[in-house]
PDB file of N, CA and C in Angstrom:
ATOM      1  N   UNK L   1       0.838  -1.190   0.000  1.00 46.00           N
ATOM      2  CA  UNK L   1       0.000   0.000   0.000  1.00 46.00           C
ATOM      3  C   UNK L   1       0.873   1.240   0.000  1.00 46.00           C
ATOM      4  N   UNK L   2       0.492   2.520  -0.213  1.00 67.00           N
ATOM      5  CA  UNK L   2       1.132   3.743  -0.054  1.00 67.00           C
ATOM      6  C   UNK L   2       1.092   4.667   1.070  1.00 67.00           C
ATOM      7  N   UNK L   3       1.927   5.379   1.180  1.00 87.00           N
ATOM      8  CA  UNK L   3       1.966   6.106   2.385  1.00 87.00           C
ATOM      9  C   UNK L   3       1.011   7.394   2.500  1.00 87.00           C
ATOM     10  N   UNK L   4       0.340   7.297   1.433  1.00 93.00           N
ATOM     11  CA  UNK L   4      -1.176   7.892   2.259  1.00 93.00           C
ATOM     12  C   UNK L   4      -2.477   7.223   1.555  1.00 93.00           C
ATOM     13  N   UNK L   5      -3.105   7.345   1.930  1.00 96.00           N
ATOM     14  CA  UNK L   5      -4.491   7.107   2.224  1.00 96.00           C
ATOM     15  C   UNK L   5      -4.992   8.317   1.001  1.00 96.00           C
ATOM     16  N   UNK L   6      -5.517   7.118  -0.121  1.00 97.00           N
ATOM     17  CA  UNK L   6      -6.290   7.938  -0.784  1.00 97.00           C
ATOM     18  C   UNK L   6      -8.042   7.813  -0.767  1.00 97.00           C
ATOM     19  N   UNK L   7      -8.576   8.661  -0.199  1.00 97.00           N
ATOM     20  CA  UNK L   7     -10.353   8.179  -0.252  1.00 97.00           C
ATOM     21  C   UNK L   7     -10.979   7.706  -1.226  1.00 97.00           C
ATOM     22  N   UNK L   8     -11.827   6.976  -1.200  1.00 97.00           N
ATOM     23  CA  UNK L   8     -12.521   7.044  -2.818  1.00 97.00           C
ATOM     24  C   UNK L   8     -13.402   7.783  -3.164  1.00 97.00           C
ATOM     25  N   UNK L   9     -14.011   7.851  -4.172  1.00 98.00           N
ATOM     26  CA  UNK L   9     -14.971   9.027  -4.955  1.00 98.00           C
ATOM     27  C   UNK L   9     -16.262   9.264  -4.362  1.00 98.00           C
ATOM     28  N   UNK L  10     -16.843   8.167  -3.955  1.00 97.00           N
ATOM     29  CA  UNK L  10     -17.783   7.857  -3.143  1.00 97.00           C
ATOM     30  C   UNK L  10     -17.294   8.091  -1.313  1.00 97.00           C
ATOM     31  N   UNK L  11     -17.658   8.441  -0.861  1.00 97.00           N
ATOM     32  CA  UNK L  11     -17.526   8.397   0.767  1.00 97.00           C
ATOM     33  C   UNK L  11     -18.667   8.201   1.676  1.00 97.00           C
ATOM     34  N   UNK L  12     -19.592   7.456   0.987  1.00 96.00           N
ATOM     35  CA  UNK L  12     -21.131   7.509   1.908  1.00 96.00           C
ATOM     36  C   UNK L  12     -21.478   6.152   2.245  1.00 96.00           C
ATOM     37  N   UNK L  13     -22.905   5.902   2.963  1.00 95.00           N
ATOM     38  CA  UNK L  13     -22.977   4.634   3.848  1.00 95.00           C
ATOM     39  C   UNK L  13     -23.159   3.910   3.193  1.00 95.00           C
ATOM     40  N   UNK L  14     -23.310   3.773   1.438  1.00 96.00           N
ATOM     41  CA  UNK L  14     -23.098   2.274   0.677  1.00 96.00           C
ATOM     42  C   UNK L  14     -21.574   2.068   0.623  1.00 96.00           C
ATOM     43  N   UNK L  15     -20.409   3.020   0.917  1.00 95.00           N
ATOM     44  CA  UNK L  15     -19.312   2.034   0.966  1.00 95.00           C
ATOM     45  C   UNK L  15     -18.437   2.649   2.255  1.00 95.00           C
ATOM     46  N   UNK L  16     -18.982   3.056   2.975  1.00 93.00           N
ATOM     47  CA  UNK L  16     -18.681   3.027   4.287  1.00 93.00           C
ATOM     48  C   UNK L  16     -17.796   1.645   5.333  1.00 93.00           C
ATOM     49  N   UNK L  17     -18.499   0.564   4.515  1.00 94.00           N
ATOM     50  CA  UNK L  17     -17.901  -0.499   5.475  1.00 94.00           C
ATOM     51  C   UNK L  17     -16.605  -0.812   4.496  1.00 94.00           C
ATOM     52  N   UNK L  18     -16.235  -0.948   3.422  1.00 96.00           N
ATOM     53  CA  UNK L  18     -15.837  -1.355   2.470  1.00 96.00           C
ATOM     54  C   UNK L  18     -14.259  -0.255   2.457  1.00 96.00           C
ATOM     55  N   UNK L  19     -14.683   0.893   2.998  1.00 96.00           N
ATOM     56  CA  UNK L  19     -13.989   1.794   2.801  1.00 96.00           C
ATOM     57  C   UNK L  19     -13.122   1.759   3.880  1.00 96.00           C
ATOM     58  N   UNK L  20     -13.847   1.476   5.048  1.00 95.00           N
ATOM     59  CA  UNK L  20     -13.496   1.250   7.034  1.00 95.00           C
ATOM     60  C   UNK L  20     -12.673   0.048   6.799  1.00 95.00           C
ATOM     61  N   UNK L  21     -12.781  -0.889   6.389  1.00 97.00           N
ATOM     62  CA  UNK L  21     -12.194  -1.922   6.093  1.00 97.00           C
ATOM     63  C   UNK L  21     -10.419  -1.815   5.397  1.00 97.00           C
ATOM     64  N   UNK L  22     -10.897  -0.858   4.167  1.00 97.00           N
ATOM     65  CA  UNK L  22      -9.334  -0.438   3.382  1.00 97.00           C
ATOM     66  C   UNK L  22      -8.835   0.431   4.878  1.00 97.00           C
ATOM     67  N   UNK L  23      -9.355   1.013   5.267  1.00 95.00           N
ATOM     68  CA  UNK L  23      -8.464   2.377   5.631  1.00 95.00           C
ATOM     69  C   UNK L  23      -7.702   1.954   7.002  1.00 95.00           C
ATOM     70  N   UNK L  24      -8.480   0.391   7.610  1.00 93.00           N
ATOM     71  CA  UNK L  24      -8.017   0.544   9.147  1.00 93.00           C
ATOM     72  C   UNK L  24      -6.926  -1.101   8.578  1.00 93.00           C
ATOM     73  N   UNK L  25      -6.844  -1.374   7.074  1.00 95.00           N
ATOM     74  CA  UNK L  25      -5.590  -2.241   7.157  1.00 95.00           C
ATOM     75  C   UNK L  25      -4.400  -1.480   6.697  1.00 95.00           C
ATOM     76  N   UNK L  26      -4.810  -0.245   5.814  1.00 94.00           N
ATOM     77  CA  UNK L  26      -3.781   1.060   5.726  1.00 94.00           C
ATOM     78  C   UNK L  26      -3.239   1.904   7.048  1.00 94.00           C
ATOM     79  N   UNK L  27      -3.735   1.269   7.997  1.00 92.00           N
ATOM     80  CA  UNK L  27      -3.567   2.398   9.421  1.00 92.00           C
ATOM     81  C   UNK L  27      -2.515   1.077  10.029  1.00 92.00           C
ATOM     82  N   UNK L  28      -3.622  -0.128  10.252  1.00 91.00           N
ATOM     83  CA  UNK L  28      -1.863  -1.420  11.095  1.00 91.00           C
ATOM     84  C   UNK L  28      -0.700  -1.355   9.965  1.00 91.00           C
ATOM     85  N   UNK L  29      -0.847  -1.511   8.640  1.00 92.00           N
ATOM     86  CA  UNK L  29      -0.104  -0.981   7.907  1.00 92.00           C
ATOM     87  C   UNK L  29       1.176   0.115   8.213  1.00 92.00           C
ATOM     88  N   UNK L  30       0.669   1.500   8.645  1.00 90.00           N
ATOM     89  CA  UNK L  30       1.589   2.649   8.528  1.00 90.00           C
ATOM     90  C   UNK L  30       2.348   2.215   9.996  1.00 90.00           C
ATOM     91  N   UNK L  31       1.424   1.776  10.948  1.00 83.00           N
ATOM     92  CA  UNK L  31       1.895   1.767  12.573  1.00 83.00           C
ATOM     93  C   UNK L  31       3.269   1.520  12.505  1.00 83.00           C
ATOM     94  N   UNK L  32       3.987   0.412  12.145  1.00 85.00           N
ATOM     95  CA  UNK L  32       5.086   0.323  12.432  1.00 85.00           C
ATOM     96  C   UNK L  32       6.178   1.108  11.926  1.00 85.00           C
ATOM     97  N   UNK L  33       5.693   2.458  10.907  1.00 86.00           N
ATOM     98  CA  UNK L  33       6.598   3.073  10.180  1.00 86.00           C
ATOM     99  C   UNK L  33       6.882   4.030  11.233  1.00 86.00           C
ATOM    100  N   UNK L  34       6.493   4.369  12.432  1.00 84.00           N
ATOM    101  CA  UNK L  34       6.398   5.293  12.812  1.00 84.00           C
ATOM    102  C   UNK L  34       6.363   6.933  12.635  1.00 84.00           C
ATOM    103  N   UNK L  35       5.470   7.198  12.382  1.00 84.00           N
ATOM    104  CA  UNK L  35       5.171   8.581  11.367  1.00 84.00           C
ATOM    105  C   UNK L  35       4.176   9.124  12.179  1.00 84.00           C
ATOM    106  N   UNK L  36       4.588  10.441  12.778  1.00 85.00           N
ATOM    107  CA  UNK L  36       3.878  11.598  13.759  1.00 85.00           C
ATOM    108  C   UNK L  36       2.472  11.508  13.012  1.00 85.00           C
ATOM    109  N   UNK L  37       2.152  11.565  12.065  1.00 90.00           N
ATOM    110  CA  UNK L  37       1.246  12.071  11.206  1.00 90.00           C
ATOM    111  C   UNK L  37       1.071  10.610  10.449  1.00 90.00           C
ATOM    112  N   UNK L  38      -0.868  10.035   9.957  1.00 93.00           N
ATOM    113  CA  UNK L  38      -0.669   9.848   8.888  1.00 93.00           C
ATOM    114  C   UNK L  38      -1.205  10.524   7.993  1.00 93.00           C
ATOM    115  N   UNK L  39      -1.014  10.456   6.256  1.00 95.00           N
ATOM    116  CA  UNK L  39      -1.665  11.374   5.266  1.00 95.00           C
ATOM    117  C   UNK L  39      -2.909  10.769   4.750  1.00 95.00           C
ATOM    118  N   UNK L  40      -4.297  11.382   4.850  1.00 96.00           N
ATOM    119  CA  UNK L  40      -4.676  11.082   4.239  1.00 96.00           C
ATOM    120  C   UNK L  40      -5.666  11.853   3.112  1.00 96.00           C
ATOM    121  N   UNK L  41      -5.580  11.666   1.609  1.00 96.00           N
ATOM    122  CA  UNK L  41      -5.936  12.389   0.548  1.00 96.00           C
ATOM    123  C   UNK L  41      -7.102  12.004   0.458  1.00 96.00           C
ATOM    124  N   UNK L  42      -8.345  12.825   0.167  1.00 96.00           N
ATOM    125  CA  UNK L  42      -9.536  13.520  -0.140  1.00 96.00           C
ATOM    126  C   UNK L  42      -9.910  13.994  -2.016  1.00 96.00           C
ATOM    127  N   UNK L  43      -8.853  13.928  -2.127  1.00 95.00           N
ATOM    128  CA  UNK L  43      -9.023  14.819  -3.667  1.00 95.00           C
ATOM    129  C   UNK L  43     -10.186  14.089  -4.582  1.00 95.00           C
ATOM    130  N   UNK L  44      -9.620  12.626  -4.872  1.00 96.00           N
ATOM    131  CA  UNK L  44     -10.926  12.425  -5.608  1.00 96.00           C
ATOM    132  C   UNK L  44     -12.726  12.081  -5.118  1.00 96.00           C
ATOM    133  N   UNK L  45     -12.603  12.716  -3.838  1.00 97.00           N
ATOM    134  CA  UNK L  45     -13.878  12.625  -3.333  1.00 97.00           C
ATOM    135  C   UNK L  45     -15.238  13.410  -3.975  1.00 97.00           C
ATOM    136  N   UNK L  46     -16.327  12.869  -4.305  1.00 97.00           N
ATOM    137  CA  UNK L  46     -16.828  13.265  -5.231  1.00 97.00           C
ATOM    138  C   UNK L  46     -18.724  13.535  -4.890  1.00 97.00           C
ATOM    139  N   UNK L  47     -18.551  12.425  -3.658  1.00 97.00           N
ATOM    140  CA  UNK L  47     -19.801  12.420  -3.267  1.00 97.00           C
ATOM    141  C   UNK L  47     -19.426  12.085  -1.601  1.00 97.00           C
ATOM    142  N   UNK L  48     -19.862  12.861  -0.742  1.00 97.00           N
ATOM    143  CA  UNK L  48     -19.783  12.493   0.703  1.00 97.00           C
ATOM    144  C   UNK L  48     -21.379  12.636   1.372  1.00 97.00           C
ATOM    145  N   UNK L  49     -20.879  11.855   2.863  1.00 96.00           N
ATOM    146  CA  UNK L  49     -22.150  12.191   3.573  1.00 96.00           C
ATOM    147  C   UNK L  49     -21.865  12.025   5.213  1.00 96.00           C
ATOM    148  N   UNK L  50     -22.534  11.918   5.908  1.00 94.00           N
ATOM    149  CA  UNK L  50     -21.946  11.611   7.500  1.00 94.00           C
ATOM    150  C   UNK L  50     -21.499  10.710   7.947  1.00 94.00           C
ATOM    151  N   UNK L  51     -21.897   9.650   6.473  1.00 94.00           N
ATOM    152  CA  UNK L  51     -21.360   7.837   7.266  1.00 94.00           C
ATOM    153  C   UNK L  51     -19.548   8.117   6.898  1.00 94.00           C
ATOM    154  N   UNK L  52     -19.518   8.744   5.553  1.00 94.00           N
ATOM    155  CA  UNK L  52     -18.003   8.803   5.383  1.00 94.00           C
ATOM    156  C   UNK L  52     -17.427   9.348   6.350  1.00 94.00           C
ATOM    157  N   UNK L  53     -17.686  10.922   6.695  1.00 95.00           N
ATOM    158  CA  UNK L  53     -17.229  11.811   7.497  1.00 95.00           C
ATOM    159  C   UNK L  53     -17.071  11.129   8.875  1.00 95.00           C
ATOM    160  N   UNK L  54     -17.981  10.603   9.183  1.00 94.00           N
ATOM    161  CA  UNK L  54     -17.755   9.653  11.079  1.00 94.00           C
ATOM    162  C   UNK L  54     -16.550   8.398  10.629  1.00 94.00           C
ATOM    163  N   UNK L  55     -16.131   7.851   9.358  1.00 93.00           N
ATOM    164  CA  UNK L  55     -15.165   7.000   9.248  1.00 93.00           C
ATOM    165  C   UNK L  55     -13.758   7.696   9.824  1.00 93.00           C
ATOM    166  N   UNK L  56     -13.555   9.103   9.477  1.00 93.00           N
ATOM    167  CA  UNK L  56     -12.734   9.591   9.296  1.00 93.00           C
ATOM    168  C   UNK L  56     -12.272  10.369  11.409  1.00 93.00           C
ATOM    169  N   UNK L  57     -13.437  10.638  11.898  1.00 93.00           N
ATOM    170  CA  UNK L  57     -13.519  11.065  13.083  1.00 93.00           C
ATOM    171  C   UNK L  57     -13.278   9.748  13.594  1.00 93.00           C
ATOM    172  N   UNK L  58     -14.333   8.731  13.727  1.00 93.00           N
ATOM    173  CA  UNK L  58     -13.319   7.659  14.352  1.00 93.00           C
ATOM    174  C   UNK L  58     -12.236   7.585  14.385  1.00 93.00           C
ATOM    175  N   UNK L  59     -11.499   7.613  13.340  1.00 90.00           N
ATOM    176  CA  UNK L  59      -9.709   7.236  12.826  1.00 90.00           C
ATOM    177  C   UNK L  59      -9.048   8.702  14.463  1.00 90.00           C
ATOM    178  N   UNK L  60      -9.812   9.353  14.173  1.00 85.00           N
ATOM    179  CA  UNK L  60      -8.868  10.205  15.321  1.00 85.00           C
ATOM    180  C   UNK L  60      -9.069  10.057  16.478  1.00 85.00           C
ATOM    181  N   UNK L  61      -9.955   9.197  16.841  1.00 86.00           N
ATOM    182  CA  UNK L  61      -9.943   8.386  18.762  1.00 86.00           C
ATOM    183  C   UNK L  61      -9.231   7.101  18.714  1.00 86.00           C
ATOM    184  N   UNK L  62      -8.367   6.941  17.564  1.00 81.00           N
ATOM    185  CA  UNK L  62      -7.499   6.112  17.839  1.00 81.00           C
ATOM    186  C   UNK L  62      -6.039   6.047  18.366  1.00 81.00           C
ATOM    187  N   UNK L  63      -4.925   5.842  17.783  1.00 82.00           N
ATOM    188  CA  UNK L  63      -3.472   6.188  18.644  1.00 82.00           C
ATOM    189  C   UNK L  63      -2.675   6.645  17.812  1.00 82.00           C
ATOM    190  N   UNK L  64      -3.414   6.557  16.372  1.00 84.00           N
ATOM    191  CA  UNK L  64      -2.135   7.582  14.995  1.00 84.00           C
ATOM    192  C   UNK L  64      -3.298   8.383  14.976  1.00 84.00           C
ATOM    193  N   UNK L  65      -2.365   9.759  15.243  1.00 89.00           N
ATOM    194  CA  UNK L  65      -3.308  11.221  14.610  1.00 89.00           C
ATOM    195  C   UNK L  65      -3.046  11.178  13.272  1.00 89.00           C
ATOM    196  N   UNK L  66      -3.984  11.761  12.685  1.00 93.00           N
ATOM    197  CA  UNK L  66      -4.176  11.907  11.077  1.00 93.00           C
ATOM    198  C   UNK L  66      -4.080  13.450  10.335  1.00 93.00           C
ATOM    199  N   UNK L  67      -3.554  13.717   9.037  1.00 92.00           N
ATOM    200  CA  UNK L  67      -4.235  14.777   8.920  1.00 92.00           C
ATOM    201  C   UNK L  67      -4.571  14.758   7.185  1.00 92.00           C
ATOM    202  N   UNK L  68      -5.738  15.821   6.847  1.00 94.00           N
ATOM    203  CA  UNK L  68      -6.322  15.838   5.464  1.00 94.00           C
ATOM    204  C   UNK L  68      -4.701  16.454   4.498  1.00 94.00           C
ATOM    205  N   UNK L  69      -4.668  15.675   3.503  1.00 94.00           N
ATOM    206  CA  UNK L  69      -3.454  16.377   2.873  1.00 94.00           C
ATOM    207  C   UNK L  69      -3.784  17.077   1.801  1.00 94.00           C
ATOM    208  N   UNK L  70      -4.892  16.411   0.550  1.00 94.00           N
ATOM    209  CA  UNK L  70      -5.822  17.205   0.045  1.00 94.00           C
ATOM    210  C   UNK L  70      -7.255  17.246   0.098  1.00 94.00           C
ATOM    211  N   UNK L  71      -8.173  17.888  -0.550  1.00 95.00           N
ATOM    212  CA  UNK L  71      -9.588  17.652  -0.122  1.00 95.00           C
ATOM    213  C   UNK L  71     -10.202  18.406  -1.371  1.00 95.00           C
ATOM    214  N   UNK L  72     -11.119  17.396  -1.968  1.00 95.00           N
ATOM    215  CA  UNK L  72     -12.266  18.264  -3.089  1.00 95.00           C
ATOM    216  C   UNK L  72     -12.594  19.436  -2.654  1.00 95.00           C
ATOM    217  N   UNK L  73     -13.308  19.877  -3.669  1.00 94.00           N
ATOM    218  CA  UNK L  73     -14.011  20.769  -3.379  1.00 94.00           C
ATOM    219  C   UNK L  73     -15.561  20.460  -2.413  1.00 94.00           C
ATOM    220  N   UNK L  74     -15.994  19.022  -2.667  1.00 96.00           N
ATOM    221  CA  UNK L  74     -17.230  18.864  -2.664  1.00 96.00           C
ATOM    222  C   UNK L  74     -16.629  18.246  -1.121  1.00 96.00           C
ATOM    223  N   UNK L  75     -15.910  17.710  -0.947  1.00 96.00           N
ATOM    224  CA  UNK L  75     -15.177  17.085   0.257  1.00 96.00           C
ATOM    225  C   UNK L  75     -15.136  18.391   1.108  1.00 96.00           C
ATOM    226  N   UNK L  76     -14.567  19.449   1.059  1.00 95.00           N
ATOM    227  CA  UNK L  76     -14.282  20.739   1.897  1.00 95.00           C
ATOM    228  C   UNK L  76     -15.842  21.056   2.542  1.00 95.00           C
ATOM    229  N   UNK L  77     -16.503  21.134   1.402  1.00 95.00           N
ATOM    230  CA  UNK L  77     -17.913  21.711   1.633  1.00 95.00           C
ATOM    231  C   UNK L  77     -18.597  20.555   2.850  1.00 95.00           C
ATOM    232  N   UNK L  78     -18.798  19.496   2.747  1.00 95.00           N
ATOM    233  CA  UNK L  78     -18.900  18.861   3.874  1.00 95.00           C
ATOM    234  C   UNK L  78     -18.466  19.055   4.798  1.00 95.00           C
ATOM    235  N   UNK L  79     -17.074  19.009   4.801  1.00 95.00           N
ATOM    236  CA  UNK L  79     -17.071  19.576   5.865  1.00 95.00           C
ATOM    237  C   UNK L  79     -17.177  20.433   6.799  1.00 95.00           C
ATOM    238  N   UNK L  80     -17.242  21.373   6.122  1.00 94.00           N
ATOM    239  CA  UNK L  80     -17.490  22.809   6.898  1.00 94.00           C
ATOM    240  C   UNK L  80     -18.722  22.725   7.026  1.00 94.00           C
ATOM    241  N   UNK L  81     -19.742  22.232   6.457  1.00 94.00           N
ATOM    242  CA  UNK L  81     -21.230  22.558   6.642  1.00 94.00           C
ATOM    243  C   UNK L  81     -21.729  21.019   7.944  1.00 94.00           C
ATOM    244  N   UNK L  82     -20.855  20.006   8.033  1.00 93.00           N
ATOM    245  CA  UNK L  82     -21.233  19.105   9.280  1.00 93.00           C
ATOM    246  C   UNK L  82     -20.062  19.450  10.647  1.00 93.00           C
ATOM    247  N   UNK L  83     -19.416  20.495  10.423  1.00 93.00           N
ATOM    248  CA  UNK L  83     -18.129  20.985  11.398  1.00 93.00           C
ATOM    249  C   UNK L  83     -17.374  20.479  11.816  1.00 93.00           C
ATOM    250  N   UNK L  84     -16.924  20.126  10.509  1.00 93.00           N
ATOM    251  CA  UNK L  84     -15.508  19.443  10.499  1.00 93.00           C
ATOM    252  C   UNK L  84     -14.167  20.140   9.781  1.00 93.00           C
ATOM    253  N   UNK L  85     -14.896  21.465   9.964  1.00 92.00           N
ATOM    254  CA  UNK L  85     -13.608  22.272   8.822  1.00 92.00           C
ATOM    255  C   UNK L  85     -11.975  22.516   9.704  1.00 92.00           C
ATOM    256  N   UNK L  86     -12.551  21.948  10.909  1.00 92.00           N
ATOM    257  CA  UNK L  86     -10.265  21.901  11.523  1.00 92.00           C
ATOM    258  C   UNK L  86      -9.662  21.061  10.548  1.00 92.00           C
ATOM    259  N   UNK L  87     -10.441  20.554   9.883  1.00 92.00           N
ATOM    260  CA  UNK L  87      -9.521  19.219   9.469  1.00 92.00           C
ATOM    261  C   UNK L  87      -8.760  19.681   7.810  1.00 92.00           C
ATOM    262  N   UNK L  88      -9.824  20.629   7.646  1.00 93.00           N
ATOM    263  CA  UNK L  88      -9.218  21.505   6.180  1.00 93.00           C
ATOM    264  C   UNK L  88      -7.822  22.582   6.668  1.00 93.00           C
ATOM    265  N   UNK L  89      -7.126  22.008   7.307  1.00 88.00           N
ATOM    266  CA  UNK L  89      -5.909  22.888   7.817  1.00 88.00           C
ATOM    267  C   UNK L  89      -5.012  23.167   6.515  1.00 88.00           C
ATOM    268  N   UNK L  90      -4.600  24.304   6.679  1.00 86.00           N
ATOM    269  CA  UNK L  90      -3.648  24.745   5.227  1.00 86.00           C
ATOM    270  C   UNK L  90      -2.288  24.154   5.460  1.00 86.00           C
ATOM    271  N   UNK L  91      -2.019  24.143   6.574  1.00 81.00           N
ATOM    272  CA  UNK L  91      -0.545  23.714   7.086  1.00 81.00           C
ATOM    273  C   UNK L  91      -0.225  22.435   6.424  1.00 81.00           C
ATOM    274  N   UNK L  92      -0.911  21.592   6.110  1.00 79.00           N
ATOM    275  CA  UNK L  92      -1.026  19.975   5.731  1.00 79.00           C
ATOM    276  C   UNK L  92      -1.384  19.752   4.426  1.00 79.00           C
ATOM    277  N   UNK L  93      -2.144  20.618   3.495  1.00 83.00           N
ATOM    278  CA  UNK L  93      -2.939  20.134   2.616  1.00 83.00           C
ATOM    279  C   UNK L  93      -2.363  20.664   1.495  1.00 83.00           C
ATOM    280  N   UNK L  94      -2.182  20.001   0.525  1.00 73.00           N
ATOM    281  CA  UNK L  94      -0.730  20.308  -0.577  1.00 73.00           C
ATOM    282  C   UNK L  94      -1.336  21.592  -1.205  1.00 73.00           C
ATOM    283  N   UNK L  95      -0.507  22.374  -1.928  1.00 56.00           N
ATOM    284  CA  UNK L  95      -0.823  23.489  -3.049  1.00 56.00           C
ATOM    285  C   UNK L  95      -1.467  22.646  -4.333  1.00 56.00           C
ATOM    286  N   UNK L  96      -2.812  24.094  -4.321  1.00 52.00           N
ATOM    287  CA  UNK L  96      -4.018  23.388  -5.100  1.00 52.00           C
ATOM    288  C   UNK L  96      -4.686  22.852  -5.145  1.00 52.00           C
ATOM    289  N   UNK L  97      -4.958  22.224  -3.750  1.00 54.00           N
ATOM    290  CA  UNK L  97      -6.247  21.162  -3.084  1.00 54.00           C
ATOM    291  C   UNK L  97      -7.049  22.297  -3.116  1.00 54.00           C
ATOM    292  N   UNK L  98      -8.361  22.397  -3.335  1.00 56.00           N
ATOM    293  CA  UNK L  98      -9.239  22.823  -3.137  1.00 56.00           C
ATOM    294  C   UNK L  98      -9.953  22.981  -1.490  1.00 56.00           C
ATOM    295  N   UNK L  99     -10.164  24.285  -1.219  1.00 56.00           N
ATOM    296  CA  UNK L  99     -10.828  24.102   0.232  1.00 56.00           C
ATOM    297  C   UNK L  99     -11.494  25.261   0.554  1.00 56.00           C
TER     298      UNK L  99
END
């Protein structure tokens, strides 16, 4: 796998489990690399909803903090409108992500 986490296009509760599934064998995955941070990319997100968005809040009551590296446009907008816009931090999120 790669060292970040790319979302898929879809982020809602038809592939919610499917998605929870990729992302938490990409997470025992990174653990042993030891990396302050892991990355994970948003860009081709295309359709979201709250089942995606709570995949992603879970991931941060766990023991690797995470952060968004890029994020759609349609991805940003979620978030800010379910209040999740800390996570659109500029510090992290490459030049030209949309946010």
């Amino acid at each position: 796998m790669d060292d970040r986490f790319e979302l898929p296009a879809e982020l809602n509760i038809y592939s919610a489990l499917e998605t929870r599934d990729a992302l938490l064998a990409w997470v025992a995955e990174q653990a042993p690399k030891g990396r302050e941070f892991l990355e994970i990319s948003a860009r081709d997100v295309q359709e979201v909803d709250g089942s995606g968005l709570q995949l992603l809040a879970a991931l941060g009551h766990g023991e690797q903090r995470w952060h968004l590296v890029e994020a759609s446009s349609v991805f940003a907008e979620a978030c800010r409108t379910l209040g999740f816009a800390a996570w659109l931090d500029r510090r992290y999120l490459a030049t030209g992500a949309a946010v």
